[in-house]
Amino acid sequence: MKKFLKFKVNNANQVLIDCDTIAKVEVGANDDEIDILTNITGHVATGAAEVLSYKLTFATGASGPQNGVGINEIVEAIESSYTTSWTNPVKDMSAMTLGGFALASIAIDQKAFA
């Protein structure tokens, strides 16, 4: 049974991420970002091992130490999603905060898997 994480800022800015494709959750380029890397191969023109990723950006003010808490929250949500029944395939992460700062945007990106 497929399980998904749902991140929603507004109706125009939301994604469903298949938990089976998540390979890594890491700190983003800035303190207010968390990247979710998948195992889906992206564009390979650069020769790097680029994969499809999602960049979660939180409201200005989030800081580096809070990223660890946010990453753990996402990993725990993936884990708990597999313990739910088949009638609950989506775990809504829209209310997730990073140190009290709300999710401000979601961007689909590709990133070198390191």
mmCIF file of N, CA and C in Angstrom:
data_model
loop_
_atom_site.group_PDB
_atom_site.id
_atom_site.type_symbol
_atom_site.label_atom_id
_atom_site.label_comp_id
_atom_site.label_asym_id
_atom_site.label_seq_id
_atom_site.Cartn_x
_atom_site.Cartn_y
_atom_site.Cartn_z
ATOM 1 N N MET A 1 0.840 -1.188 0.000
ATOM 2 C CA MET A 1 0.000 0.000 0.000
ATOM 3 C C MET A 1 0.876 1.239 0.000
ATOM 4 N N LYS A 2 0.641 2.100 -0.939
ATOM 5 C CA LYS A 2 1.383 3.361 -1.016
ATOM 6 C C LYS A 2 0.937 4.303 0.102
ATOM 7 N N LYS A 3 1.921 5.014 0.646
ATOM 8 C CA LYS A 3 1.664 6.024 1.666
ATOM 9 C C LYS A 3 2.299 7.329 1.202
ATOM 10 N N PHE A 4 1.675 8.443 1.538
ATOM 11 C CA PHE A 4 2.120 9.748 1.070
ATOM 12 C C PHE A 4 2.191 10.746 2.216
ATOM 13 N N LEU A 5 3.127 11.698 2.086
ATOM 14 C CA LEU A 5 3.164 12.863 2.963
ATOM 15 C C LEU A 5 2.611 14.031 2.170
ATOM 16 N N LYS A 6 1.713 14.790 2.770
ATOM 17 C CA LYS A 6 1.115 15.955 2.109
ATOM 18 C C LYS A 6 1.635 17.220 2.781
ATOM 19 N N PHE A 7 2.221 18.102 1.971
ATOM 20 C CA PHE A 7 2.668 19.410 2.442
ATOM 21 C C PHE A 7 1.871 20.446 1.674
ATOM 22 N N LYS A 8 1.200 21.338 2.400
ATOM 23 C CA LYS A 8 0.346 22.334 1.743
ATOM 24 C C LYS A 8 0.546 23.693 2.383
ATOM 25 N N VAL A 9 0.850 24.681 1.543
ATOM 26 C CA VAL A 9 0.896 26.072 1.991
ATOM 27 C C VAL A 9 -0.433 26.727 1.647
ATOM 28 N N ASN A 10 -0.879 26.532 0.412
ATOM 29 C CA ASN A 10 -2.171 27.010 -0.065
ATOM 30 C C ASN A 10 -2.569 26.117 -1.238
ATOM 31 N N ASN A 11 -3.696 26.367 -1.851
ATOM 32 C CA ASN A 11 -4.166 25.486 -2.930
ATOM 33 C C ASN A 11 -3.233 25.442 -4.125
ATOM 34 N N ALA A 12 -2.449 26.497 -4.327
ATOM 35 C CA ALA A 12 -1.531 26.542 -5.464
ATOM 36 C C ALA A 12 -0.142 26.013 -5.110
ATOM 37 N N ASN A 13 0.103 25.758 -3.845
ATOM 38 C CA ASN A 13 1.442 25.368 -3.395
ATOM 39 C C ASN A 13 1.322 24.185 -2.443
ATOM 40 N N GLN A 14 1.176 22.988 -3.035
ATOM 41 C CA GLN A 14 1.065 21.771 -2.243
ATOM 42 C C GLN A 14 1.610 20.587 -3.029
ATOM 43 N N VAL A 15 2.082 19.584 -2.301
ATOM 44 C CA VAL A 15 2.601 18.382 -2.940
ATOM 45 C C VAL A 15 2.211 17.153 -2.127
ATOM 46 N N LEU A 16 2.119 16.035 -2.811
ATOM 47 C CA LEU A 16 2.031 14.720 -2.188
ATOM 48 C C LEU A 16 3.340 14.018 -2.525
ATOM 49 N N ILE A 17 4.046 13.530 -1.521
ATOM 50 C CA ILE A 17 5.313 12.854 -1.742
ATOM 51 C C ILE A 17 5.140 11.389 -1.365
ATOM 52 N N ASP A 18 5.402 10.514 -2.305
ATOM 53 C CA ASP A 18 5.314 9.074 -2.086
ATOM 54 C C ASP A 18 6.415 8.656 -1.106
ATOM 55 N N CYS A 19 6.033 8.138 0.044
ATOM 56 C CA CYS A 19 7.020 7.739 1.066
ATOM 57 C C CYS A 19 7.994 6.687 0.543
ATOM 58 N N ASP A 20 7.554 5.848 -0.377
ATOM 59 C CA ASP A 20 8.431 4.810 -0.926
ATOM 60 C C ASP A 20 9.586 5.387 -1.735
ATOM 61 N N THR A 21 9.455 6.623 -2.194
ATOM 62 C CA THR A 21 10.515 7.223 -3.013
ATOM 63 C C THR A 21 11.473 8.095 -2.207
ATOM 64 N N ILE A 22 11.169 8.368 -0.947
ATOM 65 C CA ILE A 22 12.033 9.239 -0.137
ATOM 66 C C ILE A 22 13.309 8.492 0.227
ATOM 67 N N ALA A 23 14.438 9.079 -0.161
ATOM 68 C CA ALA A 23 15.730 8.460 0.110
ATOM 69 C C ALA A 23 16.483 9.165 1.231
ATOM 70 N N LYS A 24 16.237 10.465 1.406
ATOM 71 C CA LYS A 24 17.017 11.231 2.382
ATOM 72 C C LYS A 24 16.282 12.519 2.727
ATOM 73 N N VAL A 25 16.369 12.920 3.995
ATOM 74 C CA VAL A 25 15.845 14.206 4.446
ATOM 75 C C VAL A 25 17.030 14.938 5.061
ATOM 76 N N GLU A 26 17.298 16.166 4.590
ATOM 77 C CA GLU A 26 18.491 16.867 5.046
ATOM 78 C C GLU A 26 18.250 18.365 5.172
ATOM 79 N N VAL A 27 19.202 19.024 5.826
ATOM 80 C CA VAL A 27 19.171 20.475 5.951
ATOM 81 C C VAL A 27 19.362 21.076 4.564
ATOM 82 N N GLY A 28 18.602 22.114 4.262
ATOM 83 C CA GLY A 28 18.714 22.775 2.973
ATOM 84 C C GLY A 28 19.896 23.727 2.919
ATOM 85 N N ALA A 29 19.978 24.479 1.832
ATOM 86 C CA ALA A 29 21.079 25.422 1.636
ATOM 87 C C ALA A 29 21.041 26.570 2.643
ATOM 88 N N ASN A 30 19.859 26.915 3.119
ATOM 89 C CA ASN A 30 19.690 27.988 4.097
ATOM 90 C C ASN A 30 19.111 27.422 5.386
ATOM 91 N N ASP A 31 19.252 28.154 6.468
ATOM 92 C CA ASP A 31 18.769 27.690 7.772
ATOM 93 C C ASP A 31 17.267 27.479 7.832
ATOM 94 N N ASP A 32 16.531 28.131 6.946
ATOM 95 C CA ASP A 32 15.076 28.017 6.989
ATOM 96 C C ASP A 32 14.545 26.991 5.986
ATOM 97 N N GLU A 33 15.411 26.065 5.534
ATOM 98 C CA GLU A 33 15.022 25.082 4.514
ATOM 99 C C GLU A 33 15.314 23.649 4.959
ATOM 100 N N ILE A 34 14.455 22.750 4.518
ATOM 101 C CA ILE A 34 14.681 21.312 4.643
ATOM 102 C C ILE A 34 14.465 20.719 3.258
ATOM 103 N N ASP A 35 15.381 19.852 2.833
ATOM 104 C CA ASP A 35 15.264 19.185 1.536
ATOM 105 C C ASP A 35 14.861 17.732 1.732
ATOM 106 N N ILE A 36 13.915 17.287 0.924
ATOM 107 C CA ILE A 36 13.518 15.884 0.898
ATOM 108 C C ILE A 36 13.957 15.343 -0.463
ATOM 109 N N LEU A 37 14.934 14.446 -0.457
ATOM 110 C CA LEU A 37 15.464 13.872 -1.690
ATOM 111 C C LEU A 37 14.795 12.532 -1.956
ATOM 112 N N THR A 38 14.463 12.292 -3.206
ATOM 113 C CA THR A 38 13.836 11.022 -3.582
ATOM 114 C C THR A 38 14.849 10.153 -4.320
ATOM 115 N N ASN A 39 14.427 8.956 -4.648
ATOM 116 C CA ASN A 39 15.275 8.065 -5.442
ATOM 117 C C ASN A 39 14.921 8.134 -6.932
ATOM 118 N N ILE A 40 14.201 9.175 -7.324
ATOM 119 C CA ILE A 40 13.808 9.369 -8.722
ATOM 120 C C ILE A 40 14.889 10.182 -9.422
ATOM 121 N N THR A 41 15.501 9.616 -10.431
ATOM 122 C CA THR A 41 16.596 10.270 -11.127
ATOM 123 C C THR A 41 16.117 11.507 -11.851
ATOM 124 N N GLY A 42 16.873 12.587 -11.671
ATOM 125 C CA GLY A 42 16.565 13.843 -12.334
ATOM 126 C C GLY A 42 17.356 13.981 -13.617
ATOM 127 N N HIS A 43 17.622 15.195 -13.999
ATOM 128 C CA HIS A 43 18.378 15.505 -15.202
ATOM 129 C C HIS A 43 19.828 15.118 -14.971
ATOM 130 N N VAL A 44 20.464 14.459 -15.927
ATOM 131 C CA VAL A 44 21.826 13.966 -15.725
ATOM 132 C C VAL A 44 22.856 14.669 -16.602
ATOM 133 N N ALA A 45 22.521 15.816 -17.151
ATOM 134 C CA ALA A 45 23.441 16.508 -18.060
ATOM 135 C C ALA A 45 24.729 16.933 -17.368
ATOM 136 N N THR A 46 24.664 17.212 -16.079
ATOM 137 C CA THR A 46 25.854 17.664 -15.358
ATOM 138 C C THR A 46 26.785 16.513 -15.002
ATOM 139 N N GLY A 47 26.303 15.292 -15.122
ATOM 140 C CA GLY A 47 27.105 14.133 -14.749
ATOM 141 C C GLY A 47 27.004 13.808 -13.273
ATOM 142 N N ALA A 48 26.327 14.643 -12.502
ATOM 143 C CA ALA A 48 26.145 14.382 -11.074
ATOM 144 C C ALA A 48 24.972 13.424 -10.879
ATOM 145 N N ALA A 49 24.924 12.822 -9.737
ATOM 146 C CA ALA A 49 23.827 11.908 -9.407
ATOM 147 C C ALA A 49 22.653 12.747 -8.911
ATOM 148 N N GLU A 50 21.989 13.436 -9.826
ATOM 149 C CA GLU A 50 20.906 14.328 -9.448
ATOM 150 C C GLU A 50 19.588 13.574 -9.335
ATOM 151 N N VAL A 51 18.857 13.894 -8.279
ATOM 152 C CA VAL A 51 17.571 13.262 -8.047
ATOM 153 C C VAL A 51 16.510 14.337 -7.842
ATOM 154 N N LEU A 52 15.265 13.947 -8.052
ATOM 155 C CA LEU A 52 14.147 14.832 -7.775
ATOM 156 C C LEU A 52 14.121 15.116 -6.275
ATOM 157 N N SER A 53 13.942 16.378 -5.922
ATOM 158 C CA SER A 53 13.873 16.737 -4.501
ATOM 159 C C SER A 53 12.793 17.791 -4.290
ATOM 160 N N TYR A 54 12.432 17.945 -3.043
ATOM 161 C CA TYR A 54 11.454 18.946 -2.645
ATOM 162 C C TYR A 54 12.110 19.848 -1.612
ATOM 163 N N LYS A 55 12.045 21.145 -1.829
ATOM 164 C CA LYS A 55 12.627 22.108 -0.901
ATOM 165 C C LYS A 55 11.496 22.759 -0.114
ATOM 166 N N LEU A 56 11.475 22.499 1.199
ATOM 167 C CA LEU A 56 10.495 23.103 2.085
ATOM 168 C C LEU A 56 11.144 24.339 2.696
ATOM 169 N N THR A 57 10.546 25.489 2.499
ATOM 170 C CA THR A 57 11.070 26.734 3.070
ATOM 171 C C THR A 57 10.086 27.231 4.116
ATOM 172 N N PHE A 58 10.623 27.562 5.273
ATOM 173 C CA PHE A 58 9.804 28.031 6.383
ATOM 174 C C PHE A 58 9.935 29.540 6.518
ATOM 175 N N ALA A 59 9.011 30.144 7.222
ATOM 176 C CA ALA A 59 9.002 31.595 7.393
ATOM 177 C C ALA A 59 10.340 32.075 7.947
ATOM 178 N N THR A 60 10.743 33.261 7.521
ATOM 179 C CA THR A 60 12.005 33.842 7.955
ATOM 180 C C THR A 60 12.093 33.854 9.468
ATOM 181 N N GLY A 61 13.239 33.436 9.962
ATOM 182 C CA GLY A 61 13.453 33.385 11.399
ATOM 183 C C GLY A 61 13.822 32.002 11.872
ATOM 184 N N ALA A 62 13.493 30.987 11.087
ATOM 185 C CA ALA A 62 13.879 29.624 11.444
ATOM 186 C C ALA A 62 15.397 29.535 11.402
ATOM 187 N N SER A 63 15.954 28.755 12.307
ATOM 188 C CA SER A 63 17.416 28.679 12.371
ATOM 189 C C SER A 63 17.922 27.251 12.297
ATOM 190 N N GLY A 64 19.216 27.116 12.065
ATOM 191 C CA GLY A 64 19.874 25.834 11.868
ATOM 192 C C GLY A 64 19.561 24.766 12.900
ATOM 193 N N PRO A 65 19.672 25.043 14.205
ATOM 194 C CA PRO A 65 19.415 23.997 15.195
ATOM 195 C C PRO A 65 18.002 23.425 15.119
ATOM 196 N N GLN A 66 17.061 24.231 14.655
ATOM 197 C CA GLN A 66 15.683 23.753 14.547
ATOM 198 C C GLN A 66 15.511 22.781 13.389
ATOM 199 N N ASN A 67 16.444 22.806 12.418
ATOM 200 C CA ASN A 67 16.346 21.893 11.284
ATOM 201 C C ASN A 67 16.379 20.445 11.718
ATOM 202 N N GLY A 68 17.216 20.130 12.703
ATOM 203 C CA GLY A 68 17.294 18.751 13.187
ATOM 204 C C GLY A 68 15.966 18.264 13.718
ATOM 205 N N VAL A 69 15.261 19.133 14.428
ATOM 206 C CA VAL A 69 13.944 18.790 14.954
ATOM 207 C C VAL A 69 12.973 18.573 13.796
ATOM 208 N N GLY A 70 13.012 19.462 12.806
ATOM 209 C CA GLY A 70 12.131 19.335 11.641
ATOM 210 C C GLY A 70 12.404 18.067 10.849
ATOM 211 N N ILE A 71 13.676 17.750 10.657
ATOM 212 C CA ILE A 71 14.046 16.525 9.930
ATOM 213 C C ILE A 71 13.525 15.303 10.680
ATOM 214 N N ASN A 72 13.722 15.284 11.998
ATOM 215 C CA ASN A 72 13.224 14.158 12.793
ATOM 216 C C ASN A 72 11.709 14.034 12.695
ATOM 217 N N GLU A 73 11.015 15.164 12.664
ATOM 218 C CA GLU A 73 9.552 15.142 12.553
ATOM 219 C C GLU A 73 9.117 14.511 11.229
ATOM 220 N N ILE A 74 9.816 14.831 10.149
ATOM 221 C CA ILE A 74 9.472 14.262 8.845
ATOM 222 C C ILE A 74 9.768 12.764 8.832
ATOM 223 N N VAL A 75 10.935 12.371 9.343
ATOM 224 C CA VAL A 75 11.293 10.947 9.376
ATOM 225 C C VAL A 75 10.293 10.165 10.227
ATOM 226 N N GLU A 76 9.906 10.711 11.355
ATOM 227 C CA GLU A 76 8.921 10.044 12.209
ATOM 228 C C GLU A 76 7.554 9.968 11.532
ATOM 229 N N ALA A 77 7.210 10.974 10.730
ATOM 230 C CA ALA A 77 5.941 10.946 10.004
ATOM 231 C C ALA A 77 5.955 9.838 8.952
ATOM 232 N N ILE A 78 7.102 9.651 8.291
ATOM 233 C CA ILE A 78 7.223 8.557 7.321
ATOM 234 C C ILE A 78 7.013 7.228 8.043
ATOM 235 N N GLU A 79 7.698 7.069 9.160
ATOM 236 C CA GLU A 79 7.585 5.835 9.942
ATOM 237 C C GLU A 79 6.150 5.583 10.379
ATOM 238 N N SER A 80 5.501 6.597 10.929
ATOM 239 C CA SER A 80 4.137 6.403 11.425
ATOM 240 C C SER A 80 3.130 6.197 10.300
ATOM 241 N N SER A 81 3.429 6.723 9.116
ATOM 242 C CA SER A 81 2.485 6.550 8.005
ATOM 243 C C SER A 81 2.324 5.079 7.637
ATOM 244 N N TYR A 82 3.381 4.293 7.813
ATOM 245 C CA TYR A 82 3.310 2.871 7.475
ATOM 246 C C TYR A 82 2.555 2.053 8.509
ATOM 247 N N THR A 83 2.269 2.637 9.672
ATOM 248 C CA THR A 83 1.529 1.908 10.696
ATOM 249 C C THR A 83 0.036 2.189 10.626
ATOM 250 N N THR A 84 -0.365 3.099 9.727
ATOM 251 C CA THR A 84 -1.791 3.408 9.599
ATOM 252 C C THR A 84 -2.457 2.411 8.663
ATOM 253 N N SER A 85 -3.749 2.357 8.724
ATOM 254 C CA SER A 85 -4.506 1.410 7.908
ATOM 255 C C SER A 85 -4.490 1.805 6.435
ATOM 256 N N TRP A 86 -4.913 0.885 5.610
ATOM 257 C CA TRP A 86 -4.927 1.130 4.162
ATOM 258 C C TRP A 86 -5.925 2.219 3.791
ATOM 259 N N THR A 87 -6.858 2.537 4.684
ATOM 260 C CA THR A 87 -7.833 3.597 4.396
ATOM 261 C C THR A 87 -7.289 4.987 4.718
ATOM 262 N N ASN A 88 -6.052 5.055 5.214
ATOM 263 C CA ASN A 88 -5.419 6.341 5.539
ATOM 264 C C ASN A 88 -4.085 6.463 4.808
ATOM 265 N N PRO A 89 -4.109 6.646 3.495
ATOM 266 C CA PRO A 89 -2.848 6.661 2.737
ATOM 267 C C PRO A 89 -2.072 7.975 2.795
ATOM 268 N N VAL A 90 -2.694 9.058 3.304
ATOM 269 C CA VAL A 90 -2.042 10.369 3.293
ATOM 270 C C VAL A 90 -1.855 10.875 4.719
ATOM 271 N N LYS A 91 -0.612 11.255 5.041
ATOM 272 C CA LYS A 91 -0.298 11.887 6.335
ATOM 273 C C LYS A 91 -0.125 13.377 6.054
ATOM 274 N N ASP A 92 -1.025 14.184 6.601
ATOM 275 C CA ASP A 92 -1.009 15.628 6.347
ATOM 276 C C ASP A 92 0.050 16.308 7.210
ATOM 277 N N MET A 93 1.043 16.912 6.560
ATOM 278 C CA MET A 93 2.148 17.595 7.239
ATOM 279 C C MET A 93 2.010 19.116 7.117
ATOM 280 N N SER A 94 0.857 19.589 6.680
ATOM 281 C CA SER A 94 0.659 21.011 6.407
ATOM 282 C C SER A 94 0.844 21.890 7.632
ATOM 283 N N ALA A 95 0.575 21.374 8.805
ATOM 284 C CA ALA A 95 0.704 22.173 10.024
ATOM 285 C C ALA A 95 2.115 22.119 10.606
ATOM 286 N N MET A 96 3.033 21.438 9.924
ATOM 287 C CA MET A 96 4.405 21.332 10.426
ATOM 288 C C MET A 96 5.034 22.714 10.545
ATOM 289 N N THR A 97 5.754 22.931 11.636
ATOM 290 C CA THR A 97 6.486 24.178 11.813
ATOM 291 C C THR A 97 7.954 23.854 12.054
ATOM 292 N N LEU A 98 8.796 24.816 11.859
ATOM 293 C CA LEU A 98 10.232 24.683 12.131
ATOM 294 C C LEU A 98 10.554 25.717 13.191
ATOM 295 N N GLY A 99 10.663 25.274 14.436
ATOM 296 C CA GLY A 99 10.901 26.190 15.534
ATOM 297 C C GLY A 99 9.776 27.194 15.707
ATOM 298 N N GLY A 100 8.556 26.783 15.389
ATOM 299 C CA GLY A 100 7.410 27.674 15.506
ATOM 300 C C GLY A 100 7.112 28.477 14.245
ATOM 301 N N PHE A 101 7.968 28.346 13.218
ATOM 302 C CA PHE A 101 7.755 29.087 11.971
ATOM 303 C C PHE A 101 7.045 28.193 10.960
ATOM 304 N N ALA A 102 5.972 28.709 10.370
ATOM 305 C CA ALA A 102 5.140 27.939 9.458
ATOM 306 C C ALA A 102 5.811 27.715 8.109
ATOM 307 N N LEU A 103 5.376 26.670 7.437
ATOM 308 C CA LEU A 103 5.830 26.381 6.086
ATOM 309 C C LEU A 103 5.418 27.520 5.166
ATOM 310 N N ALA A 104 6.392 28.106 4.453
ATOM 311 C CA ALA A 104 6.120 29.270 3.603
ATOM 312 C C ALA A 104 6.029 28.895 2.130
ATOM 313 N N SER A 105 6.814 27.910 1.691
ATOM 314 C CA SER A 105 6.744 27.500 0.291
ATOM 315 C C SER A 105 7.317 26.108 0.105
ATOM 316 N N ILE A 106 6.931 25.500 -1.011
ATOM 317 C CA ILE A 106 7.413 24.194 -1.416
ATOM 318 C C ILE A 106 7.862 24.308 -2.860
ATOM 319 N N ALA A 107 9.068 23.863 -3.143
ATOM 320 C CA ALA A 107 9.565 23.914 -4.513
ATOM 321 C C ALA A 107 10.073 22.541 -4.924
ATOM 322 N N ILE A 108 9.749 22.151 -6.135
ATOM 323 C CA ILE A 108 10.287 20.925 -6.695
ATOM 324 C C ILE A 108 11.607 21.289 -7.338
ATOM 325 N N ASP A 109 12.631 20.515 -7.068
ATOM 326 C CA ASP A 109 13.983 20.841 -7.477
ATOM 327 C C ASP A 109 14.680 19.547 -7.856
ATOM 328 N N GLN A 110 15.918 19.644 -8.217
ATOM 329 C CA GLN A 110 16.751 18.459 -8.310
ATOM 330 C C GLN A 110 18.088 18.794 -7.678
ATOM 331 N N LYS A 111 18.641 17.797 -7.036
ATOM 332 C CA LYS A 111 19.811 18.020 -6.220
ATOM 333 C C LYS A 111 20.736 16.837 -6.350
ATOM 334 N N ALA A 112 22.034 17.094 -6.298
ATOM 335 C CA ALA A 112 23.010 16.003 -6.321
ATOM 336 C C ALA A 112 22.892 15.226 -5.023
ATOM 337 N N PHE A 113 22.753 13.937 -5.139
ATOM 338 C CA PHE A 113 22.632 13.080 -3.966
ATOM 339 C C PHE A 113 24.019 12.811 -3.421
ATOM 340 N N ALA A 114 24.256 13.226 -2.197
ATOM 341 C CA ALA A 114 25.587 13.041 -1.592
ATOM 342 C C ALA A 114 25.500 12.143 -0.397
#
